[in-house]
Amino acid sequence: MADNLFGDYIRQRRQDAWLTRTELAKKANLSVSLIEKIELGTRQPTLHALQILFDHLDVAPMYRRHILDLSLPGLFGPPPPTTPVEPDIDDLAELAALDSPASFYTLPTLTIVAANPSHQQAFPGLTPGTSFPEWLFLNPAAREVIVDWRREAQRCLHSVRQLSPSIAKDNRLSAMVTNCSQAPEWDELWNGKRPRTFSPHLLVRSPSDRKVRELRVHTYSPEYPRRTWWLCHLVPGPTQNHS
């Protein structure tokens, strides 16, 4: 990862966890000197050390491949294309065949590439080209649709930070953060301490009949061939009674 983005990433994850280098070293059973060298970019970590650091910095397993693709290109075979590739006709047909809300989105901004009709109905205004954080913070419909808006906002920002080696060096991400900072809750949620765990469920209120559905979030990274986007499929649970 050029310009020590990986070292910056480990430092940012440590700071997000409110840990000093000494505290992280004690938790991970690594030397303070090693952690300092990794953060400064003067020492390339082994895969074993990476696994330990990811574990103790609560980097979600589903995001580790993305970070390693950036830091160690070619480790898992040919990396995904560096420029966006639009879903082809077969990809879109598979997406449309899913009855419950589903979309393709890109990392790290969680920008929608394509969405099926169920997704478009469930999340009005979250159209292709729109990032989920911007919709969540800036579109009034989000606060009507998302039942526990604050919890979902925390989960969204936690994901963005985990996926982002360096916000300042990513123009797309930097622009998104600037846009979202207009929201009154932004500074508190972006800079506040993150919950260690999140529910895998999302409570969504239907814009049409106001009924609340429990949706379980499933995300997938297509492997063959590698894509520049991921699939998010929201699997329905029972309808719940909420006013």
CSV table of C-alpha atoms in Angstrom, one decimal:
chain,number,residue,atom,x,y,z
A,1,MET,CA,0.0,0.0,0.0
A,2,ALA,CA,1.7,3.2,-1.2
A,3,ASP,CA,2.4,6.1,1.1
A,4,ASN,CA,2.1,3.9,4.2
A,5,LEU,CA,-1.7,3.7,3.9
A,6,PHE,CA,-1.6,0.4,5.8
A,7,GLY,CA,0.3,1.9,8.7
A,8,ASP,CA,-2.2,4.8,8.7
A,9,TYR,CA,-5.0,2.3,8.7
A,10,ILE,CA,-3.7,0.3,11.7
A,11,ARG,CA,-3.1,3.6,13.6
A,12,GLN,CA,-6.6,4.8,12.8
A,13,ARG,CA,-8.2,1.5,13.9
A,14,ARG,CA,-6.3,1.7,17.2
A,15,GLN,CA,-7.4,5.2,17.8
A,16,ASP,CA,-11.0,4.3,17.0
A,17,ALA,CA,-10.7,1.6,19.6
A,18,TRP,CA,-9.4,4.2,22.1
A,19,LEU,CA,-6.2,2.2,22.6
A,20,THR,CA,-2.6,3.4,23.1
A,21,ARG,CA,0.1,1.5,21.4
A,22,THR,CA,1.1,0.0,24.8
A,23,GLU,CA,-2.5,-1.1,25.5
A,24,LEU,CA,-2.8,-2.7,22.0
A,25,ALA,CA,0.6,-4.4,22.4
A,26,LYS,CA,-0.6,-5.9,25.7
A,27,LYS,CA,-3.9,-7.1,24.3
A,28,ALA,CA,-2.3,-8.6,21.2
A,29,ASN,CA,0.8,-10.0,22.9
A,30,LEU,CA,3.0,-8.0,20.4
A,31,SER,CA,5.8,-5.6,21.2
A,32,VAL,CA,5.2,-1.9,21.3
A,33,SER,CA,8.1,-1.4,19.0
A,34,LEU,CA,6.6,-3.7,16.4
A,35,ILE,CA,3.3,-1.8,16.4
A,36,GLU,CA,5.1,1.5,16.2
A,37,LYS,CA,7.1,0.3,13.2
A,38,ILE,CA,4.0,-1.0,11.4
A,39,GLU,CA,2.2,2.2,12.0
A,40,LEU,CA,5.2,4.3,10.7
A,41,GLY,CA,5.6,2.0,7.7
A,42,THR,CA,9.2,1.0,8.6
A,43,ARG,CA,8.2,-2.7,9.1
A,44,GLN,CA,6.1,-4.9,6.9
A,45,PRO,CA,3.9,-7.0,9.1
A,46,THR,CA,3.6,-10.8,8.7
A,47,LEU,CA,0.2,-12.3,7.9
A,48,HIS,CA,0.2,-13.8,11.4
A,49,ALA,CA,0.8,-10.3,12.9
A,50,LEU,CA,-1.9,-8.9,10.7
A,51,GLN,CA,-4.4,-11.5,11.8
A,52,ILE,CA,-3.7,-10.7,15.5
A,53,LEU,CA,-4.0,-7.0,14.9
A,54,PHE,CA,-7.3,-7.4,13.0
A,55,ASP,CA,-8.7,-9.6,15.7
A,56,HIS,CA,-7.8,-7.1,18.5
A,57,LEU,CA,-8.9,-4.0,16.5
A,58,ASP,CA,-12.3,-5.6,15.7
A,59,VAL,CA,-11.8,-5.4,12.0
A,60,ALA,CA,-14.8,-7.4,10.6
A,61,PRO,CA,-13.7,-10.6,8.8
A,62,MET,CA,-15.7,-9.7,5.8
A,63,TYR,CA,-13.6,-6.5,5.3
A,64,ARG,CA,-10.2,-8.0,5.8
A,65,ARG,CA,-9.9,-9.2,2.2
A,66,HIS,CA,-10.5,-5.7,1.0
A,67,ILE,CA,-7.8,-4.3,3.2
A,68,LEU,CA,-5.3,-7.0,2.3
A,69,ASP,CA,-6.0,-6.5,-1.4
A,70,LEU,CA,-5.0,-2.9,-1.0
A,71,SER,CA,-2.0,-3.5,1.2
A,72,LEU,CA,-0.6,-6.7,-0.4
A,73,PRO,CA,-1.8,-6.7,-4.1
A,74,GLY,CA,-1.8,-10.1,-5.7
A,75,LEU,CA,-1.8,-12.1,-2.4
A,76,PHE,CA,-5.1,-13.8,-3.3
A,77,GLY,CA,-4.5,-13.9,-7.0
A,78,PRO,CA,-5.4,-11.1,-9.5
A,79,PRO,CA,-7.0,-8.2,-7.6
A,80,PRO,CA,-10.3,-6.8,-8.7
A,81,PRO,CA,-10.2,-4.1,-11.4
A,82,THR,CA,-9.1,-0.7,-10.2
A,83,THR,CA,-11.7,1.2,-12.3
A,84,PRO,CA,-15.4,0.6,-11.9
A,85,VAL,CA,-17.0,-2.1,-14.0
A,86,GLU,CA,-20.7,-1.9,-14.6
A,87,PRO,CA,-22.7,-5.1,-13.8
A,88,ASP,CA,-23.5,-7.0,-17.0
A,89,ILE,CA,-26.9,-8.3,-18.1
A,90,ASP,CA,-26.5,-11.5,-16.2
A,91,ASP,CA,-25.5,-9.7,-13.0
A,92,LEU,CA,-28.6,-7.5,-13.2
A,93,ALA,CA,-30.9,-10.4,-14.0
A,94,GLU,CA,-29.7,-12.2,-10.8
A,95,LEU,CA,-30.2,-9.1,-8.8
A,96,ALA,CA,-33.8,-8.6,-10.2
A,97,ALA,CA,-34.6,-12.3,-9.4
A,98,LEU,CA,-34.3,-11.7,-5.7
A,99,ASP,CA,-37.6,-10.9,-4.1
A,100,SER,CA,-36.4,-9.0,-1.1
A,101,PRO,CA,-34.3,-5.8,-1.2
A,102,ALA,CA,-30.9,-6.2,-2.8
A,103,SER,CA,-28.3,-4.0,-4.3
A,104,PHE,CA,-24.7,-3.8,-5.7
A,105,TYR,CA,-22.5,-1.3,-4.0
A,106,THR,CA,-18.9,-0.2,-4.1
A,107,LEU,CA,-16.3,0.2,-1.3
A,108,PRO,CA,-15.5,2.2,0.8
A,109,THR,CA,-18.2,4.8,0.2
A,110,LEU,CA,-21.0,2.2,0.0
A,111,THR,CA,-22.2,3.8,-3.2
A,112,ILE,CA,-25.2,2.1,-4.9
A,113,VAL,CA,-24.3,0.7,-8.4
A,114,ALA,CA,-27.7,-1.1,-9.0
A,115,ALA,CA,-30.7,-2.0,-7.0
A,116,ASN,CA,-33.7,-4.3,-7.6
A,117,PRO,CA,-37.3,-3.0,-7.5
A,118,SER,CA,-37.8,-4.2,-3.9
A,119,HIS,CA,-34.8,-2.2,-2.8
A,120,GLN,CA,-36.0,0.9,-4.6
A,121,GLN,CA,-39.4,0.7,-3.0
A,122,ALA,CA,-37.9,0.1,0.5
A,123,PHE,CA,-35.4,2.9,0.4
A,124,PRO,CA,-36.8,5.9,-1.6
A,125,GLY,CA,-34.1,8.1,-3.0
A,126,LEU,CA,-31.3,5.6,-2.6
A,127,THR,CA,-30.6,5.5,-6.3
A,128,PRO,CA,-27.6,4.3,-8.2
A,129,GLY,CA,-24.8,6.8,-7.8
A,130,THR,CA,-25.9,7.7,-4.3
A,131,SER,CA,-23.8,6.6,-1.3
A,132,PHE,CA,-25.7,5.0,1.6
A,133,PRO,CA,-24.1,7.4,4.2
A,134,GLU,CA,-25.2,10.4,2.2
A,135,TRP,CA,-28.7,9.1,1.9
A,136,LEU,CA,-28.8,8.1,5.6
A,137,PHE,CA,-27.7,11.5,6.8
A,138,LEU,CA,-29.0,13.9,4.2
A,139,ASN,CA,-32.3,12.4,2.8
A,140,PRO,CA,-35.3,13.0,5.2
A,141,ALA,CA,-36.8,9.7,3.9
A,142,ALA,CA,-34.1,7.8,5.7
A,143,ARG,CA,-35.3,8.9,9.1
A,144,GLU,CA,-38.8,7.7,8.2
A,145,VAL,CA,-37.7,4.4,6.8
A,146,ILE,CA,-35.0,3.3,9.3
A,147,VAL,CA,-36.7,2.6,12.6
A,148,ASP,CA,-33.5,2.8,14.8
A,149,TRP,CA,-31.8,5.5,12.7
A,150,ARG,CA,-29.1,6.3,15.2
A,151,ARG,CA,-28.0,2.7,15.6
A,152,GLU,CA,-27.9,2.3,11.8
A,153,ALA,CA,-25.9,5.5,11.4
A,154,GLN,CA,-23.3,4.2,13.9
A,155,ARG,CA,-23.1,0.9,12.1
A,156,CYS,CA,-22.7,2.6,8.7
A,157,LEU,CA,-19.9,4.9,9.9
A,158,HIS,CA,-18.2,2.0,11.6
A,159,SER,CA,-18.2,0.1,8.3
A,160,VAL,CA,-16.9,3.1,6.4
A,161,ARG,CA,-14.0,3.7,8.8
A,162,GLN,CA,-13.1,0.0,8.8
A,163,LEU,CA,-13.0,0.0,5.0
A,164,SER,CA,-10.9,3.2,4.7
A,165,PRO,CA,-7.1,3.2,4.9
A,166,SER,CA,-6.9,6.9,4.5
A,167,ILE,CA,-9.9,9.2,4.2
A,168,ALA,CA,-7.8,12.3,3.3
A,169,LYS,CA,-6.2,10.5,0.4
A,170,ASP,CA,-9.4,9.1,-1.1
A,171,ASN,CA,-11.1,11.9,-3.0
A,172,ARG,CA,-14.5,10.1,-3.3
A,173,LEU,CA,-14.6,9.4,0.4
A,174,SER,CA,-13.4,12.8,1.4
A,175,ALA,CA,-16.1,14.4,-0.7
A,176,MET,CA,-18.7,12.1,0.9
A,177,VAL,CA,-17.6,13.0,4.4
A,178,THR,CA,-17.7,16.7,3.6
A,179,ASN,CA,-21.3,16.4,2.3
A,180,CYS,CA,-22.5,14.3,5.3
A,181,SER,CA,-20.9,16.8,7.8
A,182,GLN,CA,-23.9,19.1,7.1
A,183,ALA,CA,-26.1,16.8,9.2
A,184,PRO,CA,-26.4,18.0,12.8
A,185,GLU,CA,-25.5,14.5,14.3
A,186,TRP,CA,-22.5,14.0,12.1
A,187,ASP,CA,-19.6,15.2,14.3
A,188,GLU,CA,-20.9,13.4,17.3
A,189,LEU,CA,-21.4,10.1,15.5
A,190,TRP,CA,-18.2,10.3,13.3
A,191,ASN,CA,-15.9,11.2,16.2
A,192,GLY,CA,-17.7,9.3,19.0
A,193,LYS,CA,-16.8,6.0,20.5
A,194,ARG,CA,-18.1,3.0,18.5
A,195,PRO,CA,-20.2,0.2,20.0
A,196,ARG,CA,-18.3,-3.0,19.9
A,197,THR,CA,-21.2,-5.0,18.6
A,198,PHE,CA,-24.1,-4.4,16.2
A,199,SER,CA,-27.3,-6.3,15.6
A,200,PRO,CA,-27.3,-8.2,12.3
A,201,HIS,CA,-30.9,-7.0,11.8
A,202,LEU,CA,-32.2,-3.8,10.4
A,203,LEU,CA,-35.7,-2.6,11.1
A,204,VAL,CA,-37.3,-0.9,8.1
A,205,ARG,CA,-40.6,0.9,7.9
A,206,SER,CA,-42.5,0.6,4.6
A,207,PRO,CA,-43.1,4.0,3.0
A,208,SER,CA,-46.5,2.7,1.7
A,209,ASP,CA,-48.2,1.0,4.6
A,210,ARG,CA,-46.0,2.0,7.5
A,211,LYS,CA,-45.5,-1.6,8.6
A,212,VAL,CA,-42.1,-2.5,10.0
A,213,ARG,CA,-40.1,-5.4,8.7
A,214,GLU,CA,-37.0,-7.0,10.3
A,215,LEU,CA,-34.3,-7.5,7.6
A,216,ARG,CA,-31.2,-9.5,8.1
A,217,VAL,CA,-28.1,-8.0,6.4
A,218,HIS,CA,-26.2,-10.4,4.1
A,219,THR,CA,-23.2,-9.1,2.1
A,220,TYR,CA,-21.2,-11.0,-0.4
A,221,SER,CA,-18.1,-10.3,-2.5
A,222,PRO,CA,-18.4,-12.0,-6.0
A,223,GLU,CA,-15.3,-14.1,-6.7
A,224,TYR,CA,-15.4,-15.4,-10.2
A,225,PRO,CA,-14.7,-13.1,-11.8
A,226,ARG,CA,-13.8,-10.5,-9.2
A,227,ARG,CA,-16.0,-7.5,-9.3
A,228,THR,CA,-15.5,-3.9,-8.2
A,229,TRP,CA,-18.8,-4.1,-6.3
A,230,TRP,CA,-20.4,-6.2,-3.5
A,231,LEU,CA,-23.9,-7.6,-3.2
A,232,CYS,CA,-26.0,-6.6,-0.2
A,233,HIS,CA,-29.1,-8.8,0.2
A,234,LEU,CA,-31.6,-7.9,3.0
A,235,VAL,CA,-33.4,-11.1,4.0
A,236,PRO,CA,-36.8,-10.5,5.6
A,237,GLY,CA,-37.8,-11.7,9.0
A,238,PRO,CA,-41.2,-11.3,10.7
A,239,THR,CA,-43.3,-8.1,10.4
A,240,GLN,CA,-43.3,-6.2,13.6
A,241,ASN,CA,-45.7,-3.8,15.3
A,242,HIS,CA,-44.2,-0.3,15.6
A,243,SER,CA,-46.0,3.0,15.5
